[in-house]
mmCIF file of C-alpha atoms and ligand atoms in Angstrom:
data_model
loop_
_atom_site.group_PDB
_atom_site.id
_atom_site.type_symbol
_atom_site.label_atom_id
_atom_site.label_comp_id
_atom_site.label_asym_id
_atom_site.label_seq_id
_atom_site.Cartn_x
_atom_site.Cartn_y
_atom_site.Cartn_z
ATOM 1 C CA UNK A 18 146.951 111.552 78.514
ATOM 2 C CA UNK A 19 146.436 112.408 82.169
ATOM 3 C CA UNK A 20 144.720 115.630 81.117
ATOM 4 C CA UNK A 21 142.534 113.733 78.662
ATOM 5 C CA UNK A 22 141.584 111.221 81.361
ATOM 6 C CA UNK A 23 140.735 113.968 83.863
ATOM 7 C CA UNK A 24 138.613 115.865 81.351
ATOM 8 C CA UNK A 25 136.888 112.621 80.308
ATOM 9 C CA UNK A 26 136.262 111.744 83.940
ATOM 10 C CA UNK A 27 134.694 115.158 84.594
ATOM 11 C CA UNK A 28 132.378 114.693 81.597
ATOM 12 C CA UNK A 29 131.231 111.140 82.294
ATOM 13 C CA UNK A 30 130.655 111.713 85.978
ATOM 14 C CA UNK A 31 128.756 114.962 85.532
ATOM 15 C CA UNK A 32 125.890 113.316 83.640
ATOM 16 C CA UNK A 33 122.527 113.168 85.447
ATOM 17 C CA UNK A 34 121.025 109.889 86.588
ATOM 18 C CA UNK A 35 118.375 110.050 83.866
ATOM 19 C CA UNK A 36 121.059 110.756 81.191
ATOM 20 C CA UNK A 37 122.963 107.696 82.454
ATOM 21 C CA UNK A 38 119.748 105.647 82.451
ATOM 22 C CA UNK A 39 118.760 106.690 78.944
ATOM 23 C CA UNK A 40 122.414 106.358 77.808
ATOM 24 C CA UNK A 41 122.346 109.946 76.722
ATOM 25 C CA UNK A 42 125.071 112.651 76.587
ATOM 26 C CA UNK A 43 127.685 109.990 75.799
ATOM 27 C CA UNK A 44 131.079 111.400 74.935
ATOM 28 C CA UNK A 45 131.578 108.690 72.298
ATOM 29 C CA UNK A 46 129.628 110.242 69.341
ATOM 30 C CA UNK A 47 131.062 113.730 70.152
ATOM 31 C CA UNK A 48 134.627 112.309 69.937
ATOM 32 C CA UNK A 49 133.693 110.504 66.744
ATOM 33 C CA UNK A 50 132.388 113.730 65.164
ATOM 34 C CA UNK A 51 135.401 115.671 66.406
ATOM 35 C CA UNK A 52 137.836 113.167 64.878
ATOM 36 C CA UNK A 53 136.032 113.123 61.517
ATOM 37 C CA UNK A 54 135.967 116.911 61.466
ATOM 38 C CA UNK A 55 139.669 117.131 62.256
ATOM 39 C CA UNK A 56 140.447 114.695 59.538
ATOM 40 C CA UNK A 57 138.274 116.478 57.049
ATOM 41 C CA UNK A 58 139.759 119.921 57.806
ATOM 42 C CA UNK A 59 143.345 118.579 57.811
ATOM 43 C CA UNK A 60 142.676 116.989 54.345
ATOM 44 C CA UNK A 61 141.388 120.299 53.065
ATOM 45 C CA UNK A 62 143.998 122.587 54.656
ATOM 46 C CA UNK A 63 147.257 120.638 55.020
ATOM 47 C CA UNK A 64 149.809 119.225 52.570
ATOM 48 C CA UNK A 65 149.994 115.336 52.505
ATOM 49 C CA UNK A 66 153.218 115.055 54.563
ATOM 50 C CA UNK A 67 151.769 117.231 57.323
ATOM 51 C CA UNK A 68 148.529 115.232 57.357
ATOM 52 C CA UNK A 69 150.528 112.051 57.968
ATOM 53 C CA UNK A 70 152.396 113.711 60.822
ATOM 54 C CA UNK A 71 149.211 115.012 62.376
ATOM 55 C CA UNK A 72 147.476 111.672 62.069
ATOM 56 C CA UNK A 73 150.442 109.916 63.575
ATOM 57 C CA UNK A 74 150.215 112.110 66.701
ATOM 58 C CA UNK A 75 146.411 112.300 67.162
ATOM 59 C CA UNK A 76 145.163 108.884 66.131
ATOM 60 C CA UNK A 77 146.824 107.036 69.089
ATOM 61 C CA UNK A 78 145.369 109.652 71.448
ATOM 62 C CA UNK A 79 141.869 109.033 69.973
ATOM 63 C CA UNK A 80 142.261 105.310 70.096
ATOM 64 C CA UNK A 81 143.210 105.667 73.806
ATOM 65 C CA UNK A 82 140.293 108.016 74.380
ATOM 66 C CA UNK A 83 137.705 105.790 72.646
ATOM 67 C CA UNK A 84 138.797 102.851 74.806
ATOM 68 C CA UNK A 85 138.868 104.869 78.001
ATOM 69 C CA UNK A 86 135.530 106.625 77.423
ATOM 70 C CA UNK A 87 133.814 103.361 76.501
ATOM 71 C CA UNK A 88 135.171 101.638 79.660
ATOM 72 C CA UNK A 89 134.223 104.525 82.002
ATOM 73 C CA UNK A 90 130.750 104.973 80.501
ATOM 74 C CA UNK A 91 130.086 101.236 80.752
ATOM 75 C CA UNK A 92 131.364 101.224 84.356
ATOM 76 C CA UNK A 93 129.055 104.091 85.305
ATOM 77 C CA UNK A 94 126.088 102.453 83.566
ATOM 78 C CA UNK A 95 126.739 99.227 85.419
ATOM 79 C CA UNK A 96 126.999 101.158 88.737
ATOM 80 C CA UNK A 97 123.685 102.788 87.962
ATOM 81 C CA UNK A 98 122.024 99.437 87.106
ATOM 82 C CA UNK A 99 123.499 97.864 90.257
ATOM 83 C CA UNK A 100 122.059 100.643 92.420
ATOM 84 C CA UNK A 101 118.685 100.324 90.651
ATOM 85 C CA UNK A 102 118.748 96.605 91.254
ATOM 86 C CA UNK A 103 119.617 97.084 94.923
ATOM 87 C CA UNK A 104 116.653 99.512 95.316
ATOM 88 C CA UNK A 105 114.374 97.036 93.632
ATOM 89 C CA UNK A 106 115.619 94.298 95.912
ATOM 90 C CA UNK A 107 114.943 96.478 98.945
ATOM 91 C CA UNK A 108 111.446 97.241 97.730
ATOM 92 C CA UNK A 109 110.859 93.542 97.188
ATOM 93 C CA UNK A 110 112.142 92.701 100.637
ATOM 94 C CA UNK A 111 109.838 95.373 102.085
ATOM 95 C CA UNK A 112 106.870 94.009 100.128
ATOM 96 C CA UNK A 113 107.705 90.491 101.286
ATOM 97 C CA UNK A 114 107.827 91.672 104.900
ATOM 98 C CA UNK A 115 104.562 93.555 104.475
ATOM 99 C CA UNK A 116 103.037 90.374 103.010
ATOM 100 C CA UNK A 117 104.187 88.179 105.910
ATOM 101 C CA UNK A 118 103.177 90.845 108.450
ATOM 102 C CA UNK A 119 99.756 90.919 106.769
ATOM 103 C CA UNK A 120 99.418 87.168 106.977
ATOM 104 C CA UNK A 121 100.425 87.255 110.706
ATOM 105 C CA UNK A 122 98.104 90.148 111.485
ATOM 106 C CA UNK A 123 95.192 88.820 109.343
ATOM 107 C CA UNK A 124 95.469 85.352 110.951
ATOM 108 C CA UNK A 125 95.558 86.908 114.432
ATOM 109 C CA UNK A 126 92.692 89.254 113.632
ATOM 110 C CA UNK A 127 90.547 86.399 112.209
ATOM 111 C CA UNK A 128 91.457 84.000 114.951
ATOM 112 C CA UNK A 129 90.202 86.155 117.813
ATOM 113 C CA UNK A 130 86.548 86.456 116.740
ATOM 114 C CA UNK A 131 86.605 82.843 115.503
ATOM 115 C CA UNK A 132 87.734 81.605 118.947
ATOM 116 C CA UNK A 133 84.941 83.707 120.440
ATOM 117 C CA UNK A 134 82.318 82.200 118.083
ATOM 118 C CA UNK A 135 83.595 78.683 118.750
ATOM 119 C CA UNK A 136 83.516 79.229 122.494
ATOM 120 C CA UNK A 137 79.955 80.635 122.483
ATOM 121 C CA UNK A 138 78.702 77.953 120.095
ATOM 122 C CA UNK A 139 80.023 75.185 122.412
ATOM 123 C CA UNK A 140 78.421 76.879 125.431
ATOM 124 C CA UNK A 141 75.152 77.292 123.595
ATOM 125 C CA UNK A 142 75.091 73.637 122.597
ATOM 126 C CA UNK A 143 75.313 72.693 126.243
ATOM 127 C CA UNK A 144 73.047 75.451 127.538
ATOM 128 C CA UNK A 145 70.206 74.699 125.035
ATOM 129 C CA UNK A 146 69.789 71.241 126.645
ATOM 130 C CA UNK A 147 69.137 72.789 130.009
ATOM 131 C CA UNK A 148 65.574 73.684 131.076
ATOM 132 C CA UNK A 149 64.758 77.423 131.416
ATOM 133 C CA UNK A 150 67.945 78.456 129.701
ATOM 134 C CA UNK A 151 66.231 80.987 127.370
ATOM 135 C CA UNK A 152 67.868 84.121 128.864
ATOM 136 C CA UNK A 153 71.319 82.621 129.015
ATOM 137 C CA UNK A 154 70.961 81.384 125.393
ATOM 138 C CA UNK A 155 70.247 84.923 124.289
ATOM 139 C CA UNK A 156 73.456 86.144 125.902
ATOM 140 C CA UNK A 157 75.413 83.420 124.194
ATOM 141 C CA UNK A 158 73.737 84.124 120.886
ATOM 142 C CA UNK A 159 74.758 87.778 121.385
ATOM 143 C CA UNK A 160 78.363 86.696 121.803
ATOM 144 C CA UNK A 161 78.202 84.747 118.519
ATOM 145 C CA UNK A 162 76.640 87.770 116.834
ATOM 146 C CA UNK A 163 79.425 90.119 118.071
ATOM 147 C CA UNK A 164 82.061 87.674 116.819
ATOM 148 C CA UNK A 165 80.489 87.476 113.371
ATOM 149 C CA UNK A 166 80.111 91.296 113.191
ATOM 150 C CA UNK A 167 83.857 91.622 113.943
ATOM 151 C CA UNK A 168 84.634 88.951 111.299
ATOM 152 C CA UNK A 169 82.543 90.835 108.775
ATOM 153 C CA UNK A 170 84.377 94.123 109.585
ATOM 154 C CA UNK A 171 87.767 92.516 109.098
ATOM 155 C CA UNK A 172 86.831 90.948 105.741
ATOM 156 C CA UNK A 173 85.190 94.170 104.591
ATOM 157 C CA UNK A 174 88.418 96.054 105.414
ATOM 158 C CA UNK A 175 90.395 93.516 103.371
ATOM 159 C CA UNK A 176 88.041 93.882 100.406
ATOM 160 C CA UNK A 177 88.108 97.718 100.646
ATOM 161 C CA UNK A 178 91.886 97.852 100.656
ATOM 162 C CA UNK A 179 92.054 95.615 97.609
ATOM 163 C CA UNK A 180 89.517 97.843 95.794
ATOM 164 C CA UNK A 181 91.619 100.913 96.699
ATOM 165 C CA UNK A 182 94.865 99.233 95.684
ATOM 166 C CA UNK A 183 93.391 98.312 92.284
ATOM 167 C CA UNK A 184 91.759 101.662 91.695
ATOM 168 C CA UNK A 185 88.366 100.007 91.760
ATOM 169 C CA UNK A 186 86.742 102.044 94.533
ATOM 170 C CA UNK A 187 83.479 103.392 93.121
ATOM 171 C CA UNK A 188 82.015 106.466 94.734
ATOM 172 C CA UNK A 189 78.282 107.324 94.651
ATOM 173 C CA UNK A 190 78.107 111.058 94.700
ATOM 174 C CA UNK A 191 75.189 112.607 96.436
ATOM 175 C CA UNK A 192 74.463 115.905 98.327
ATOM 176 C CA UNK A 193 75.963 115.926 101.812
ATOM 177 C CA UNK A 194 76.535 118.370 104.639
ATOM 178 C CA UNK A 195 79.634 118.162 106.848
ATOM 179 C CA UNK A 196 77.814 119.162 110.054
ATOM 180 C CA UNK A 197 75.251 116.385 109.541
ATOM 181 C CA UNK A 198 77.953 113.813 108.842
ATOM 182 C CA UNK A 199 79.958 114.761 111.928
ATOM 183 C CA UNK A 200 76.888 114.855 114.215
ATOM 184 C CA UNK A 201 75.718 111.443 113.111
ATOM 185 C CA UNK A 202 79.238 110.007 113.650
ATOM 186 C CA UNK A 203 79.394 111.530 117.121
ATOM 187 C CA UNK A 204 76.047 109.929 117.824
ATOM 188 C CA UNK A 205 77.013 106.477 116.499
ATOM 189 C CA UNK A 206 80.325 106.448 118.330
ATOM 190 C CA UNK A 207 78.836 108.035 121.462
ATOM 191 C CA UNK A 208 78.402 104.748 123.253
ATOM 192 C CA UNK A 209 82.016 103.654 122.786
ATOM 193 C CA UNK A 210 83.197 107.111 123.839
ATOM 194 C CA UNK A 211 80.940 107.090 126.875
ATOM 195 C CA UNK A 212 82.274 103.684 127.902
ATOM 196 C CA UNK A 213 85.771 105.169 128.044
ATOM 197 C CA UNK A 214 84.497 108.506 129.514
ATOM 198 C CA UNK A 215 85.738 110.372 126.446
ATOM 199 C CA UNK A 216 83.875 113.451 125.346
ATOM 200 C CA UNK A 217 83.386 114.871 121.843
ATOM 201 C CA UNK A 218 83.445 118.609 121.338
ATOM 202 C CA UNK A 219 82.209 119.738 117.965
ATOM 203 C CA UNK A 220 82.962 123.393 117.280
ATOM 204 C CA UNK A 221 80.870 124.957 114.534
ATOM 205 C CA UNK A 222 82.802 126.431 111.566
ATOM 206 C CA UNK A 223 82.006 128.290 108.383
ATOM 207 C CA UNK A 224 81.201 126.004 105.442
ATOM 208 C CA UNK A 225 80.131 123.078 107.602
ATOM 209 C CA UNK A 226 76.480 123.614 106.590
ATOM 210 C CA UNK A 227 77.212 124.039 102.938
ATOM 211 C CA UNK A 228 75.938 121.322 100.611
ATOM 212 C CA UNK A 229 78.628 119.429 98.542
ATOM 213 C CA UNK A 230 78.737 116.223 96.623
ATOM 214 C CA UNK A 231 80.430 113.157 98.075
ATOM 215 C CA UNK A 232 79.851 109.485 98.852
ATOM 216 C CA UNK A 233 78.097 109.753 102.213
ATOM 217 C CA UNK A 234 78.622 106.127 103.172
ATOM 218 C CA UNK A 235 82.375 106.126 102.266
ATOM 219 C CA UNK A 236 83.008 109.463 103.905
ATOM 220 C CA UNK A 237 81.248 108.259 107.061
ATOM 221 C CA UNK A 238 83.547 105.230 106.981
ATOM 222 C CA UNK A 239 86.635 107.428 106.498
ATOM 223 C CA UNK A 240 85.785 109.916 109.224
ATOM 224 C CA UNK A 241 84.525 107.089 111.422
ATOM 225 C CA UNK A 242 87.956 105.427 111.309
ATOM 226 C CA UNK A 243 89.614 108.631 112.431
ATOM 227 C CA UNK A 244 87.022 109.139 115.185
ATOM 228 C CA UNK A 245 87.351 105.596 116.439
ATOM 229 C CA UNK A 246 91.174 105.880 116.401
ATOM 230 C CA UNK A 247 90.955 108.988 118.466
ATOM 231 C CA UNK A 248 88.930 107.064 121.020
ATOM 232 C CA UNK A 249 91.289 104.072 120.828
ATOM 233 C CA UNK A 250 94.454 106.008 121.337
ATOM 234 C CA UNK A 251 93.180 108.339 124.050
ATOM 235 C CA UNK A 252 93.189 107.317 127.687
ATOM 236 C CA UNK A 253 89.906 107.176 129.644
ATOM 237 C CA UNK A 254 88.527 110.598 130.438
ATOM 238 C CA UNK A 255 90.031 112.218 127.302
ATOM 239 C CA UNK A 256 88.616 114.749 124.926
ATOM 240 C CA UNK A 257 88.193 114.813 121.161
ATOM 241 C CA UNK A 258 87.679 118.164 119.525
ATOM 242 C CA UNK A 259 86.408 118.693 115.979
ATOM 243 C CA UNK A 260 87.125 122.010 114.250
ATOM 244 C CA UNK A 261 87.245 123.117 110.701
ATOM 245 C CA UNK A 262 87.487 126.017 108.309
ATOM 246 C CA UNK A 263 86.453 126.940 104.797
ATOM 247 C CA UNK A 264 89.196 127.369 102.218
ATOM 248 C CA UNK A 265 88.734 128.410 98.594
ATOM 249 C CA UNK A 266 86.950 125.452 97.086
ATOM 250 C CA UNK A 267 87.770 123.198 100.024
ATOM 251 C CA UNK A 268 86.612 122.288 103.495
ATOM 252 C CA UNK A 269 89.194 121.347 106.131
ATOM 253 C CA UNK A 270 88.149 119.360 109.161
ATOM 254 C CA UNK A 271 90.486 118.720 112.060
ATOM 255 C CA UNK A 272 90.043 115.975 114.645
ATOM 256 C CA UNK A 273 92.187 116.602 117.704
ATOM 257 C CA UNK A 274 92.521 114.210 120.616
ATOM 258 C CA UNK A 275 94.567 114.384 123.789
ATOM 259 C CA UNK A 276 95.795 110.866 123.457
ATOM 260 C CA UNK A 277 99.210 109.175 123.326
ATOM 261 C CA UNK A 278 100.340 111.011 120.165
ATOM 262 C CA UNK A 279 102.266 109.786 117.139
ATOM 263 C CA UNK A 280 106.023 110.116 116.552
ATOM 264 C CA UNK A 281 106.895 112.477 113.660
ATOM 265 C CA UNK A 282 108.686 109.652 111.802
ATOM 266 C CA UNK A 283 105.521 107.509 111.933
ATOM 267 C CA UNK A 284 103.091 110.192 110.817
ATOM 268 C CA UNK A 285 103.293 109.322 107.147
ATOM 269 C CA UNK A 286 103.743 105.618 107.666
ATOM 270 C CA UNK A 287 100.455 105.078 109.495
ATOM 271 C CA UNK A 288 98.582 105.801 106.206
ATOM 272 C CA UNK A 289 100.503 102.988 104.490
ATOM 273 C CA UNK A 290 98.990 99.489 104.301
ATOM 274 C CA UNK A 291 99.839 97.546 107.501
ATOM 275 C CA UNK A 292 101.887 100.545 108.616
ATOM 276 C CA UNK A 293 100.572 99.892 112.096
ATOM 277 C CA UNK A 294 103.105 100.772 114.677
ATOM 278 C CA UNK A 295 104.155 98.194 117.239
ATOM 279 C CA UNK A 296 104.178 94.491 117.602
ATOM 280 C CA UNK A 297 101.713 92.083 116.017
ATOM 281 C CA UNK A 298 101.371 90.214 119.309
ATOM 282 C CA UNK A 299 100.488 93.449 121.218
ATOM 283 C CA UNK A 300 97.373 94.252 119.288
ATOM 284 C CA UNK A 301 93.853 93.215 120.073
ATOM 285 C CA UNK A 302 90.767 93.118 117.930
ATOM 286 C CA UNK A 303 89.035 95.769 119.993
ATOM 287 C CA UNK A 304 87.541 98.628 118.049
ATOM 288 C CA UNK A 305 87.631 101.101 120.828
ATOM 289 C CA UNK A 306 89.657 99.493 123.571
ATOM 290 C CA UNK A 307 92.566 101.757 124.723
ATOM 291 C CA UNK A 308 95.472 101.142 122.271
ATOM 292 C CA UNK A 309 93.612 98.137 120.811
ATOM 293 C CA UNK A 310 95.353 98.145 117.469
ATOM 294 C CA UNK A 311 93.491 96.483 114.530
ATOM 295 C CA UNK A 312 94.956 95.114 111.290
ATOM 296 C CA UNK A 313 96.343 98.528 110.380
ATOM 297 C CA UNK A 314 94.037 98.924 107.443
ATOM 298 C CA UNK A 315 91.825 101.680 108.862
ATOM 299 C CA UNK A 316 93.909 104.709 107.930
ATOM 300 C CA UNK A 317 94.992 103.387 104.492
ATOM 301 C CA UNK A 318 91.305 102.828 103.651
ATOM 302 C CA UNK A 319 90.487 106.285 105.006
ATOM 303 C CA UNK A 320 93.168 107.895 102.908
ATOM 304 C CA UNK A 321 92.021 105.850 99.828
ATOM 305 C CA UNK A 322 88.495 107.243 100.264
ATOM 306 C CA UNK A 323 89.640 110.785 100.840
ATOM 307 C CA UNK A 324 91.991 110.688 97.833
ATOM 308 C CA UNK A 325 89.239 109.221 95.609
ATOM 309 C CA UNK A 326 87.190 112.335 96.563
ATOM 310 C CA UNK A 327 90.083 114.577 95.418
ATOM 311 C CA UNK A 328 91.011 115.475 98.971
ATOM 312 C CA UNK A 329 93.940 114.819 101.293
ATOM 313 C CA UNK A 330 94.588 113.662 104.860
ATOM 314 C CA UNK A 331 97.552 114.051 107.191
ATOM 315 C CA UNK A 332 98.414 113.784 110.881
ATOM 316 C CA UNK A 333 100.259 116.086 113.207
ATOM 317 C CA UNK A 334 101.533 115.377 116.648
ATOM 318 C CA UNK A 335 104.480 116.396 118.810
ATOM 319 C CA UNK A 336 105.302 112.750 119.296
ATOM 320 C CA UNK A 337 104.194 109.630 121.136
ATOM 321 C CA UNK A 338 104.223 109.787 124.909
ATOM 322 C CA UNK A 339 101.834 107.567 126.883
ATOM 323 C CA UNK A 340 102.395 109.479 130.108
ATOM 324 C CA UNK A 341 102.322 113.104 128.874
ATOM 325 C CA UNK A 342 99.725 112.421 126.150
ATOM 326 C CA UNK A 343 100.624 115.198 123.736
ATOM 327 C CA UNK A 344 97.665 114.220 121.514
ATOM 328 C CA UNK A 345 97.266 114.098 117.730
ATOM 329 C CA UNK A 346 95.481 116.131 115.118
ATOM 330 C CA UNK A 347 94.161 114.592 111.859
ATOM 331 C CA UNK A 348 93.472 117.088 109.085
ATOM 332 C CA UNK A 349 91.030 116.112 106.294
ATOM 333 C CA UNK A 350 90.755 118.349 103.290
ATOM 334 C CA UNK A 351 87.804 117.774 100.962
ATOM 335 C CA UNK A 352 86.812 119.627 97.789
ATOM 336 C CA UNK A 353 83.405 121.444 98.017
ATOM 337 C CA UNK A 354 82.320 119.712 94.859
ATOM 338 C CA UNK A 355 79.034 120.949 93.378
ATOM 339 C CA UNK A 356 78.996 118.608 90.432
ATOM 340 C CA UNK A 357 79.648 114.883 90.291
ATOM 341 C CA UNK A 358 82.718 113.995 88.256
ATOM 342 C CA UNK A 359 81.958 112.344 84.897
HETATM 343 P P1 LIG B 4 94.706 100.153 113.622
HETATM 344 O O1 LIG B 4 93.713 99.168 113.075
HETATM 345 O O2 LIG B 4 95.973 99.574 114.113
HETATM 346 O O3 LIG B 4 94.092 101.193 114.521
HETATM 347 P P2 LIG B 4 94.895 102.260 111.687
HETATM 348 O O4 LIG B 4 95.281 102.201 110.240
HETATM 349 O O5 LIG B 4 93.522 102.761 112.019
HETATM 350 O O6 LIG B 4 95.137 100.814 112.287
HETATM 351 O O7 LIG B 4 96.011 103.114 112.440
HETATM 352 C C1 LIG B 4 97.356 102.867 112.213
HETATM 353 C C2 LIG B 4 98.193 103.274 113.408
HETATM 354 O O8 LIG B 4 98.244 104.694 113.550
HETATM 355 C C3 LIG B 4 97.648 102.753 114.729
HETATM 356 O O9 LIG B 4 98.071 101.424 114.992
HETATM 357 C C4 LIG B 4 98.298 103.780 115.731
HETATM 358 O O10 LIG B 4 99.589 103.357 116.064
HETATM 359 C C5 LIG B 4 98.365 105.080 114.904
HETATM 360 N N1 LIG B 4 97.262 105.982 115.213
HETATM 361 C C6 LIG B 4 96.170 106.221 114.453
HETATM 362 N N2 LIG B 4 95.395 107.165 114.960
HETATM 363 C C7 LIG B 4 95.957 107.559 116.115
HETATM 364 C C8 LIG B 4 95.664 108.546 117.113
HETATM 365 N N3 LIG B 4 94.564 109.361 117.153
HETATM 366 N N4 LIG B 4 96.590 108.702 118.179
HETATM 367 C C9 LIG B 4 97.734 107.958 118.200
HETATM 368 N N5 LIG B 4 98.038 107.008 117.293
HETATM 369 C C10 LIG B 4 97.209 106.833 116.264
#
């Protein structure tokens, strides 16, 4: 019996997770077939008295085995279900944490520009009653405008992430050129970079002047997020270098900064929704302020746009060090599509 138990144990525990899940490779039907075969052969080959003797010795062993196998297989199936359940619980807990993080971050993000708008509106109300307040009113109106622009950006990000999550992002393919895209982004982000004394260096590369099809607006948004992060996470006086190369059927663009860097364990997480590293309370709504973290939707949106184009994006860095500033490199791979997908 000990031998039978050991052999059974070896069999039931050697099954793969998917065999356990699908309740396949059970020993039960094999034992059943084996018993039937044994009985059939004994009936054909043995005299009646020997059949009785044989049955007397093997039937108890089979009864024991059927019970043992059934118990062990059920135990292992329950263990498997329990671990599945534990993993599902962990996923749910993580989702719940993500949800409450999102609420905290979204509330904070929305509150900052709202407070700004409220403040400027109150001041404008008082200022408007003063004589010759025209110039001052314009400054206050500007403040309100900046607040609403920021609010619009945050709500747009939220809409974009929900489109990406639900596979509803629609791309409008049109002819584009990588060098034009990069140049116009450097131009549009030039002011923010200048304010932080950060320089852009765009090194020409083969393939950058080749026409390909893509959604210009969405790609500008995706690359723009990476550019503005490079500004945000690089101290004043830093440098952002843009390089690239042509691969068979693809264009690879790299954006390298000499900023604070990203720890290897965070390099995948930053592309996850609300994967923003650090404390909620430490972030500010600034788009380009040094380390001014946003709602942590920028890179997930960027990745969603790049993936929708059939490309990929990843980050490389030696690690995060705010004193040594090892820098980060973002790689973006895009197919040199010549025809719009149907
Ligand atoms: P956020 O709105 O917080 O900037 P993102 O999704 O754009 O959100 O970025 C996620 C996180 O990735 C950032 O909070 C930051 O910690 C990290 N990160 C992104 N780009 C860089 C970079 N160039 N250098 C260092 N850290 C970066």
